[in-house]
PDB file of C-alpha atoms in Angstrom:
ATOM      1  CA  UNK A   1       0.000   0.000   0.000  1.00  0.00           C
ATOM      2  CA  UNK A   2       1.400   3.380  -1.087  1.00  0.00           C
ATOM      3  CA  UNK A   3       1.889   6.122   1.462  1.00  0.00           C
ATOM      4  CA  UNK A   4      -0.046   8.646  -0.621  1.00  0.00           C
ATOM      5  CA  UNK A   5      -3.506   7.843  -1.978  1.00  0.00           C
ATOM      6  CA  UNK A   6      -4.446   8.575  -5.588  1.00  0.00           C
ATOM      7  CA  UNK A   7      -7.446   7.431  -7.611  1.00  0.00           C
ATOM      8  CA  UNK A   8      -6.543   4.465  -9.797  1.00  0.00           C
ATOM      9  CA  UNK A   9      -7.963   6.056 -12.911  1.00  0.00           C
ATOM     10  CA  UNK A  10      -9.544   9.203 -14.273  1.00  0.00           C
ATOM     11  CA  UNK A  11     -10.781  10.027 -17.740  1.00  0.00           C
ATOM     12  CA  UNK A  12     -11.872  12.992 -19.774  1.00  0.00           C
ATOM     13  CA  UNK A  13     -12.615  14.092 -23.298  1.00  0.00           C
ATOM     14  CA  UNK A  14     -10.335  16.304 -25.364  1.00  0.00           C
ATOM     15  CA  UNK A  15     -10.669  19.915 -24.309  1.00  0.00           C
ATOM     16  CA  UNK A  16     -12.068  19.101 -20.895  1.00  0.00           C
ATOM     17  CA  UNK A  17     -10.367  19.556 -17.530  1.00  0.00           C
ATOM     18  CA  UNK A  18      -9.589  16.831 -15.021  1.00  0.00           C
ATOM     19  CA  UNK A  19      -8.209  16.838 -11.486  1.00  0.00           C
ATOM     20  CA  UNK A  20      -6.180  14.114  -9.813  1.00  0.00           C
ATOM     21  CA  UNK A  21      -6.063  14.078  -6.033  1.00  0.00           C
ATOM     22  CA  UNK A  22      -3.234  12.945  -3.785  1.00  0.00           C
ATOM     23  CA  UNK A  23      -4.054  12.429  -0.119  1.00  0.00           C
ATOM     24  CA  UNK A  24      -1.467  12.044   2.594  1.00  0.00           C
ATOM     25  CA  UNK A  25      -1.067  13.092   6.197  1.00  0.00           C
ATOM     26  CA  UNK A  26       0.293  15.967   8.222  1.00  0.00           C
ATOM     27  CA  UNK A  27       3.669  14.181   8.157  1.00  0.00           C
ATOM     28  CA  UNK A  28       3.991  14.555   4.415  1.00  0.00           C
ATOM     29  CA  UNK A  29       1.596  16.412   2.091  1.00  0.00           C
ATOM     30  CA  UNK A  30       0.006  18.487   4.830  1.00  0.00           C
ATOM     31  CA  UNK A  31       3.214  19.367   6.587  1.00  0.00           C
ATOM     32  CA  UNK A  32       5.454  20.529   3.762  1.00  0.00           C
ATOM     33  CA  UNK A  33       5.226  22.350   0.459  1.00  0.00           C
ATOM     34  CA  UNK A  34       7.360  19.696  -1.215  1.00  0.00           C
ATOM     35  CA  UNK A  35       4.702  17.990  -3.316  1.00  0.00           C
ATOM     36  CA  UNK A  36       5.609  17.153  -6.880  1.00  0.00           C
ATOM     37  CA  UNK A  37       3.851  15.485  -9.795  1.00  0.00           C
ATOM     38  CA  UNK A  38       5.267  13.221 -12.510  1.00  0.00           C
ATOM     39  CA  UNK A  39       3.947  12.073 -15.867  1.00  0.00           C
ATOM     40  CA  UNK A  40       4.957   8.676 -17.186  1.00  0.00           C
ATOM     41  CA  UNK A  41       4.186   7.310 -20.606  1.00  0.00           C
ATOM     42  CA  UNK A  42       4.422   3.534 -21.119  1.00  0.00           C
ATOM     43  CA  UNK A  43       8.006   2.331 -21.229  1.00  0.00           C
ATOM     44  CA  UNK A  44       9.393   5.779 -20.502  1.00  0.00           C
ATOM     45  CA  UNK A  45      11.011   7.444 -17.519  1.00  0.00           C
ATOM     46  CA  UNK A  46       8.879   9.744 -15.369  1.00  0.00           C
ATOM     47  CA  UNK A  47       8.868  13.439 -16.215  1.00  0.00           C
ATOM     48  CA  UNK A  48       8.555  16.221 -13.654  1.00  0.00           C
ATOM     49  CA  UNK A  49       5.398  18.261 -14.257  1.00  0.00           C
ATOM     50  CA  UNK A  50       4.894  20.199 -11.007  1.00  0.00           C
ATOM     51  CA  UNK A  51       7.198  20.834  -8.042  1.00  0.00           C
ATOM     52  CA  UNK A  52       6.754  22.482  -4.652  1.00  0.00           C
ATOM     53  CA  UNK A  53       2.973  22.133  -4.946  1.00  0.00           C
ATOM     54  CA  UNK A  54       2.327  24.547  -7.788  1.00  0.00           C
ATOM     55  CA  UNK A  55       5.494  25.378  -9.702  1.00  0.00           C
ATOM     56  CA  UNK A  56       5.953  24.332 -13.324  1.00  0.00           C
ATOM     57  CA  UNK A  57       9.403  23.506 -14.694  1.00  0.00           C
ATOM     58  CA  UNK A  58      10.477  25.279 -17.823  1.00  0.00           C
ATOM     59  CA  UNK A  59       8.943  23.653 -20.875  1.00  0.00           C
ATOM     60  CA  UNK A  60       5.882  22.189 -19.150  1.00  0.00           C
ATOM     61  CA  UNK A  61       2.598  23.423 -20.577  1.00  0.00           C
ATOM     62  CA  UNK A  62       0.609  25.910 -18.511  1.00  0.00           C
ATOM     63  CA  UNK A  63      -2.335  23.544 -18.935  1.00  0.00           C
ATOM     64  CA  UNK A  64      -0.858  21.724 -15.951  1.00  0.00           C
ATOM     65  CA  UNK A  65      -1.385  23.247 -12.517  1.00  0.00           C
ATOM     66  CA  UNK A  66      -1.028  22.116  -8.927  1.00  0.00           C
ATOM     67  CA  UNK A  67      -2.541  23.067  -5.598  1.00  0.00           C
ATOM     68  CA  UNK A  68      -2.851  21.852  -2.031  1.00  0.00           C
ATOM     69  CA  UNK A  69      -5.437  22.039   0.722  1.00  0.00           C
ATOM     70  CA  UNK A  70      -4.693  20.432   4.049  1.00  0.00           C
ATOM     71  CA  UNK A  71      -3.440  16.899   3.536  1.00  0.00           C
ATOM     72  CA  UNK A  72      -4.584  16.696  -0.097  1.00  0.00           C
ATOM     73  CA  UNK A  73      -2.719  17.911  -3.146  1.00  0.00           C
ATOM     74  CA  UNK A  74      -4.239  18.142  -6.606  1.00  0.00           C
ATOM     75  CA  UNK A  75      -3.051  18.164 -10.190  1.00  0.00           C
ATOM     76  CA  UNK A  76      -5.347  19.801 -12.710  1.00  0.00           C
ATOM     77  CA  UNK A  77      -4.956  19.386 -16.445  1.00  0.00           C
ATOM     78  CA  UNK A  78      -7.012  21.757 -18.529  1.00  0.00           C
ATOM     79  CA  UNK A  79      -7.734  21.538 -22.256  1.00  0.00           C
ATOM     80  CA  UNK A  80      -7.049  17.799 -22.312  1.00  0.00           C
ATOM     81  CA  UNK A  81      -5.073  16.554 -25.285  1.00  0.00           C
ATOM     82  CA  UNK A  82      -4.469  13.047 -26.533  1.00  0.00           C
ATOM     83  CA  UNK A  83      -0.798  13.204 -25.552  1.00  0.00           C
ATOM     84  CA  UNK A  84      -1.782  13.788 -21.918  1.00  0.00           C
ATOM     85  CA  UNK A  85      -2.853  10.145 -21.699  1.00  0.00           C
ATOM     86  CA  UNK A  86      -0.345   8.659 -19.266  1.00  0.00           C
ATOM     87  CA  UNK A  87       0.191   7.600 -15.677  1.00  0.00           C
ATOM     88  CA  UNK A  88       0.564  10.381 -13.122  1.00  0.00           C
ATOM     89  CA  UNK A  89       2.297  10.086  -9.769  1.00  0.00           C
ATOM     90  CA  UNK A  90       2.434  12.469  -6.853  1.00  0.00           C
ATOM     91  CA  UNK A  91       5.239  12.498  -4.342  1.00  0.00           C
ATOM     92  CA  UNK A  92       6.005  14.323  -1.144  1.00  0.00           C
ATOM     93  CA  UNK A  93       8.792  14.802   1.322  1.00  0.00           C
ATOM     94  CA  UNK A  94       7.964  13.069   4.584  1.00  0.00           C
ATOM     95  CA  UNK A  95       9.244  13.475   8.100  1.00  0.00           C
ATOM     96  CA  UNK A  96       9.379   9.702   8.466  1.00  0.00           C
ATOM     97  CA  UNK A  97      12.606   7.767   7.932  1.00  0.00           C
ATOM     98  CA  UNK A  98      11.527   7.158   4.341  1.00  0.00           C
ATOM     99  CA  UNK A  99      12.124  10.834   3.408  1.00  0.00           C
ATOM    100  CA  UNK A 100      10.183  10.661   0.137  1.00  0.00           C
ATOM    101  CA  UNK A 101       6.906   8.912  -0.613  1.00  0.00           C
ATOM    102  CA  UNK A 102       4.988   8.372  -3.841  1.00  0.00           C
ATOM    103  CA  UNK A 103       1.342   7.883  -4.572  1.00  0.00           C
ATOM    104  CA  UNK A 104       0.156   4.692  -6.198  1.00  0.00           C
ATOM    105  CA  UNK A 105      -0.339   6.413  -9.537  1.00  0.00           C
ATOM    106  CA  UNK A 106      -3.366   7.438 -11.593  1.00  0.00           C
ATOM    107  CA  UNK A 107      -3.987   6.302 -15.141  1.00  0.00           C
ATOM    108  CA  UNK A 108      -5.406   9.137 -17.223  1.00  0.00           C
ATOM    109  CA  UNK A 109      -7.445   8.113 -20.232  1.00  0.00           C
ATOM    110  CA  UNK A 110      -8.342  10.702 -22.861  1.00  0.00           C
ATOM    111  CA  UNK A 111     -11.581   9.476 -24.393  1.00  0.00           C
TER     112      UNK A 111
ATOM    113  CA  UNK B   1      22.470  19.192 -21.518  1.00  0.00           C
ATOM    114  CA  UNK B   2      21.750  17.109 -18.421  1.00  0.00           C
ATOM    115  CA  UNK B   3      21.918  13.360 -18.996  1.00  0.00           C
ATOM    116  CA  UNK B   4      21.752  10.353 -16.697  1.00  0.00           C
ATOM    117  CA  UNK B   5      22.630   6.910 -18.037  1.00  0.00           C
ATOM    118  CA  UNK B   6      22.119   3.835 -15.864  1.00  0.00           C
ATOM    119  CA  UNK B   7      23.818   0.502 -16.359  1.00  0.00           C
ATOM    120  CA  UNK B   8      24.496  -2.710 -14.474  1.00  0.00           C
ATOM    121  CA  UNK B   9      21.066  -4.286 -14.395  1.00  0.00           C
ATOM    122  CA  UNK B  10      20.456  -7.913 -15.230  1.00  0.00           C
ATOM    123  CA  UNK B  11      19.344 -11.284 -13.949  1.00  0.00           C
ATOM    124  CA  UNK B  12      20.581 -12.329 -10.512  1.00  0.00           C
ATOM    125  CA  UNK B  13      19.664 -15.177  -8.201  1.00  0.00           C
ATOM    126  CA  UNK B  14      17.992 -14.580  -4.834  1.00  0.00           C
ATOM    127  CA  UNK B  15      20.623 -13.741  -2.251  1.00  0.00           C
ATOM    128  CA  UNK B  16      22.961 -12.399  -4.904  1.00  0.00           C
ATOM    129  CA  UNK B  17      24.471  -8.970  -5.443  1.00  0.00           C
ATOM    130  CA  UNK B  18      24.502  -6.382  -8.181  1.00  0.00           C
ATOM    131  CA  UNK B  19      25.956  -2.888  -8.554  1.00  0.00           C
ATOM    132  CA  UNK B  20      24.117  -0.293 -10.585  1.00  0.00           C
ATOM    133  CA  UNK B  21      25.869   2.734 -12.054  1.00  0.00           C
ATOM    134  CA  UNK B  22      24.479   6.064 -13.186  1.00  0.00           C
ATOM    135  CA  UNK B  23      26.813   8.200 -15.281  1.00  0.00           C
ATOM    136  CA  UNK B  24      25.904  11.869 -15.215  1.00  0.00           C
ATOM    137  CA  UNK B  25      26.757  14.644 -17.646  1.00  0.00           C
ATOM    138  CA  UNK B  26      25.840  18.298 -17.818  1.00  0.00           C
ATOM    139  CA  UNK B  27      26.063  18.812 -14.061  1.00  0.00           C
ATOM    140  CA  UNK B  28      28.147  17.748 -11.057  1.00  0.00           C
ATOM    141  CA  UNK B  29      26.829  14.775  -9.093  1.00  0.00           C
ATOM    142  CA  UNK B  30      28.626  15.756  -5.891  1.00  0.00           C
ATOM    143  CA  UNK B  31      26.952  19.184  -5.841  1.00  0.00           C
ATOM    144  CA  UNK B  32      23.448  17.755  -5.965  1.00  0.00           C
ATOM    145  CA  UNK B  33      21.148  15.407  -4.093  1.00  0.00           C
ATOM    146  CA  UNK B  34      20.964  12.168  -6.095  1.00  0.00           C
ATOM    147  CA  UNK B  35      18.402   9.424  -5.700  1.00  0.00           C
ATOM    148  CA  UNK B  36      17.450   5.950  -6.851  1.00  0.00           C
ATOM    149  CA  UNK B  37      13.786   5.227  -7.532  1.00  0.00           C
ATOM    150  CA  UNK B  38      12.471   1.847  -8.616  1.00  0.00           C
ATOM    151  CA  UNK B  39       9.361   0.541 -10.320  1.00  0.00           C
ATOM    152  CA  UNK B  40       8.320  -3.094 -10.111  1.00  0.00           C
ATOM    153  CA  UNK B  41       6.718  -4.497 -13.282  1.00  0.00           C
ATOM    154  CA  UNK B  42       3.231  -3.034 -13.678  1.00  0.00           C
ATOM    155  CA  UNK B  43       3.498  -1.186 -10.367  1.00  0.00           C
ATOM    156  CA  UNK B  44       4.063   2.354  -9.139  1.00  0.00           C
ATOM    157  CA  UNK B  45       7.177   4.287  -8.250  1.00  0.00           C
ATOM    158  CA  UNK B  46       9.053   3.582  -5.010  1.00  0.00           C
ATOM    159  CA  UNK B  47      11.782   5.801  -3.598  1.00  0.00           C
ATOM    160  CA  UNK B  48      14.850   3.735  -2.698  1.00  0.00           C
ATOM    161  CA  UNK B  49      17.692   5.948  -1.531  1.00  0.00           C
ATOM    162  CA  UNK B  50      19.251   9.406  -1.596  1.00  0.00           C
ATOM    163  CA  UNK B  51      22.754  10.787  -1.146  1.00  0.00           C
ATOM    164  CA  UNK B  52      22.999  14.428  -0.209  1.00  0.00           C
ATOM    165  CA  UNK B  53      25.680  16.756  -1.528  1.00  0.00           C
ATOM    166  CA  UNK B  54      27.302  16.645   1.913  1.00  0.00           C
ATOM    167  CA  UNK B  55      27.489  12.860   1.742  1.00  0.00           C
ATOM    168  CA  UNK B  56      24.653  11.877   4.080  1.00  0.00           C
ATOM    169  CA  UNK B  57      22.699   8.858   2.887  1.00  0.00           C
ATOM    170  CA  UNK B  58      19.153   7.633   3.531  1.00  0.00           C
ATOM    171  CA  UNK B  59      17.273   4.499   2.544  1.00  0.00           C
ATOM    172  CA  UNK B  60      13.756   3.157   2.297  1.00  0.00           C
ATOM    173  CA  UNK B  61      12.982   0.698   5.076  1.00  0.00           C
ATOM    174  CA  UNK B  62      12.559  -2.051   2.461  1.00  0.00           C
ATOM    175  CA  UNK B  63      16.242  -1.871   1.443  1.00  0.00           C
ATOM    176  CA  UNK B  64      17.945  -0.586   4.596  1.00  0.00           C
ATOM    177  CA  UNK B  65      20.917  -2.736   5.517  1.00  0.00           C
ATOM    178  CA  UNK B  66      21.053  -4.388   2.084  1.00  0.00           C
ATOM    179  CA  UNK B  67      21.591  -1.505  -0.357  1.00  0.00           C
ATOM    180  CA  UNK B  68      24.318   1.146  -0.316  1.00  0.00           C
ATOM    181  CA  UNK B  69      24.281   4.360  -2.305  1.00  0.00           C
ATOM    182  CA  UNK B  70      27.571   6.026  -3.155  1.00  0.00           C
ATOM    183  CA  UNK B  71      29.221   8.256  -5.736  1.00  0.00           C
ATOM    184  CA  UNK B  72      32.578   8.662  -7.434  1.00  0.00           C
ATOM    185  CA  UNK B  73      33.244  12.358  -7.845  1.00  0.00           C
ATOM    186  CA  UNK B  74      36.118  11.801 -10.268  1.00  0.00           C
ATOM    187  CA  UNK B  75      33.826   9.847 -12.589  1.00  0.00           C
ATOM    188  CA  UNK B  76      30.728  11.975 -11.897  1.00  0.00           C
ATOM    189  CA  UNK B  77      28.883   8.710 -11.331  1.00  0.00           C
ATOM    190  CA  UNK B  78      26.293   7.497  -8.828  1.00  0.00           C
ATOM    191  CA  UNK B  79      26.141   3.878  -7.664  1.00  0.00           C
ATOM    192  CA  UNK B  80      23.748   1.533  -5.918  1.00  0.00           C
ATOM    193  CA  UNK B  81      25.274  -1.597  -4.412  1.00  0.00           C
ATOM    194  CA  UNK B  82      22.523  -4.144  -3.876  1.00  0.00           C
ATOM    195  CA  UNK B  83      23.177  -7.179  -1.682  1.00  0.00           C
ATOM    196  CA  UNK B  84      20.990 -10.007  -0.388  1.00  0.00           C
ATOM    197  CA  UNK B  85      18.623  -9.479  -3.290  1.00  0.00           C
ATOM    198  CA  UNK B  86      15.070 -10.760  -3.064  1.00  0.00           C
ATOM    199  CA  UNK B  87      12.393 -11.471  -5.657  1.00  0.00           C
ATOM    200  CA  UNK B  88      10.564  -8.333  -4.524  1.00  0.00           C
ATOM    201  CA  UNK B  89      13.567  -6.219  -5.557  1.00  0.00           C
ATOM    202  CA  UNK B  90      12.759  -7.002  -9.191  1.00  0.00           C
ATOM    203  CA  UNK B  91      12.153  -3.636 -10.832  1.00  0.00           C
ATOM    204  CA  UNK B  92      13.369  -1.003 -13.217  1.00  0.00           C
ATOM    205  CA  UNK B  93      15.793   1.161 -11.270  1.00  0.00           C
ATOM    206  CA  UNK B  94      15.995   4.842 -12.165  1.00  0.00           C
ATOM    207  CA  UNK B  95      18.569   7.314 -10.987  1.00  0.00           C
ATOM    208  CA  UNK B  96      17.317  10.852 -10.612  1.00  0.00           C
ATOM    209  CA  UNK B  97      18.690  14.228  -9.673  1.00  0.00           C
ATOM    210  CA  UNK B  98      16.837  15.424  -6.609  1.00  0.00           C
ATOM    211  CA  UNK B  99      16.728  19.197  -6.864  1.00  0.00           C
ATOM    212  CA  UNK B 100      15.206  20.715  -3.738  1.00  0.00           C
ATOM    213  CA  UNK B 101      13.338  17.513  -2.902  1.00  0.00           C
ATOM    214  CA  UNK B 102      11.841  16.940  -6.339  1.00  0.00           C
ATOM    215  CA  UNK B 103      13.272  14.789  -9.125  1.00  0.00           C
ATOM    216  CA  UNK B 104      13.971  17.061 -12.075  1.00  0.00           C
ATOM    217  CA  UNK B 105      16.037  14.736 -14.280  1.00  0.00           C
ATOM    218  CA  UNK B 106      15.709  10.975 -14.659  1.00  0.00           C
ATOM    219  CA  UNK B 107      17.726   8.311 -16.416  1.00  0.00           C
ATOM    220  CA  UNK B 108      16.158   5.796 -18.780  1.00  0.00           C
ATOM    221  CA  UNK B 109      16.247   3.048 -16.151  1.00  0.00           C
ATOM    222  CA  UNK B 110      17.901  -0.342 -15.863  1.00  0.00           C
ATOM    223  CA  UNK B 111      16.022  -3.587 -15.232  1.00  0.00           C
ATOM    224  CA  UNK B 112      16.972  -5.802 -12.325  1.00  0.00           C
ATOM    225  CA  UNK B 113      15.423  -9.268 -12.243  1.00  0.00           C
ATOM    226  CA  UNK B 114      15.862 -11.438  -9.166  1.00  0.00           C
ATOM    227  CA  UNK B 115      14.968 -15.002  -9.975  1.00  0.00           C
ATOM    228  CA  UNK B 116      16.347 -18.516  -9.776  1.00  0.00           C
TER     229      UNK B 116
END
């Protein structure tokens, strides 16, 4: 069982917006602004999409945005495109001995 | 351009050992936090270990006492020594640069299979 909880799957039609949640505890998501999000296409390495809750690395589309409320972080993708279909993982720094924890991943399907 | 290239994966018997390497270019390994993250077949990502720029090391509970992370500054290379391997260690192992507690660059991964 992953330390952070994500929905197993979400779907949306092209042009729509979707939100993926990532729920942790006050020892990780709720306690620090070190939540990041990764996109992974099949057979590829993960790619950083959001860091420190809401910051986008250079080159990442502004259709991707992040936020946090309490122990739950969220990734929102607006104007869905076919190439957004992928697995998405959240991660957070944690005060436990593990230091970094990931969510179980969410498969995004673009209908 | 930042690049990370892993090598050293392969098939190993339970109880065996393997050393993974991650050759970096475009930045200095010793000046950054560097991590290993693994992904079992069909499963999610799991953080394995980190080495801080100052040399401190940390491990996931699942590998503590069996895996050792290290680096060779002269070769700008990160390593993961894996001992007492178990079937549940079977995974693709990625090295990643950990910039301010997020992983901004990843290698392509190397597959480790633990099986008799």
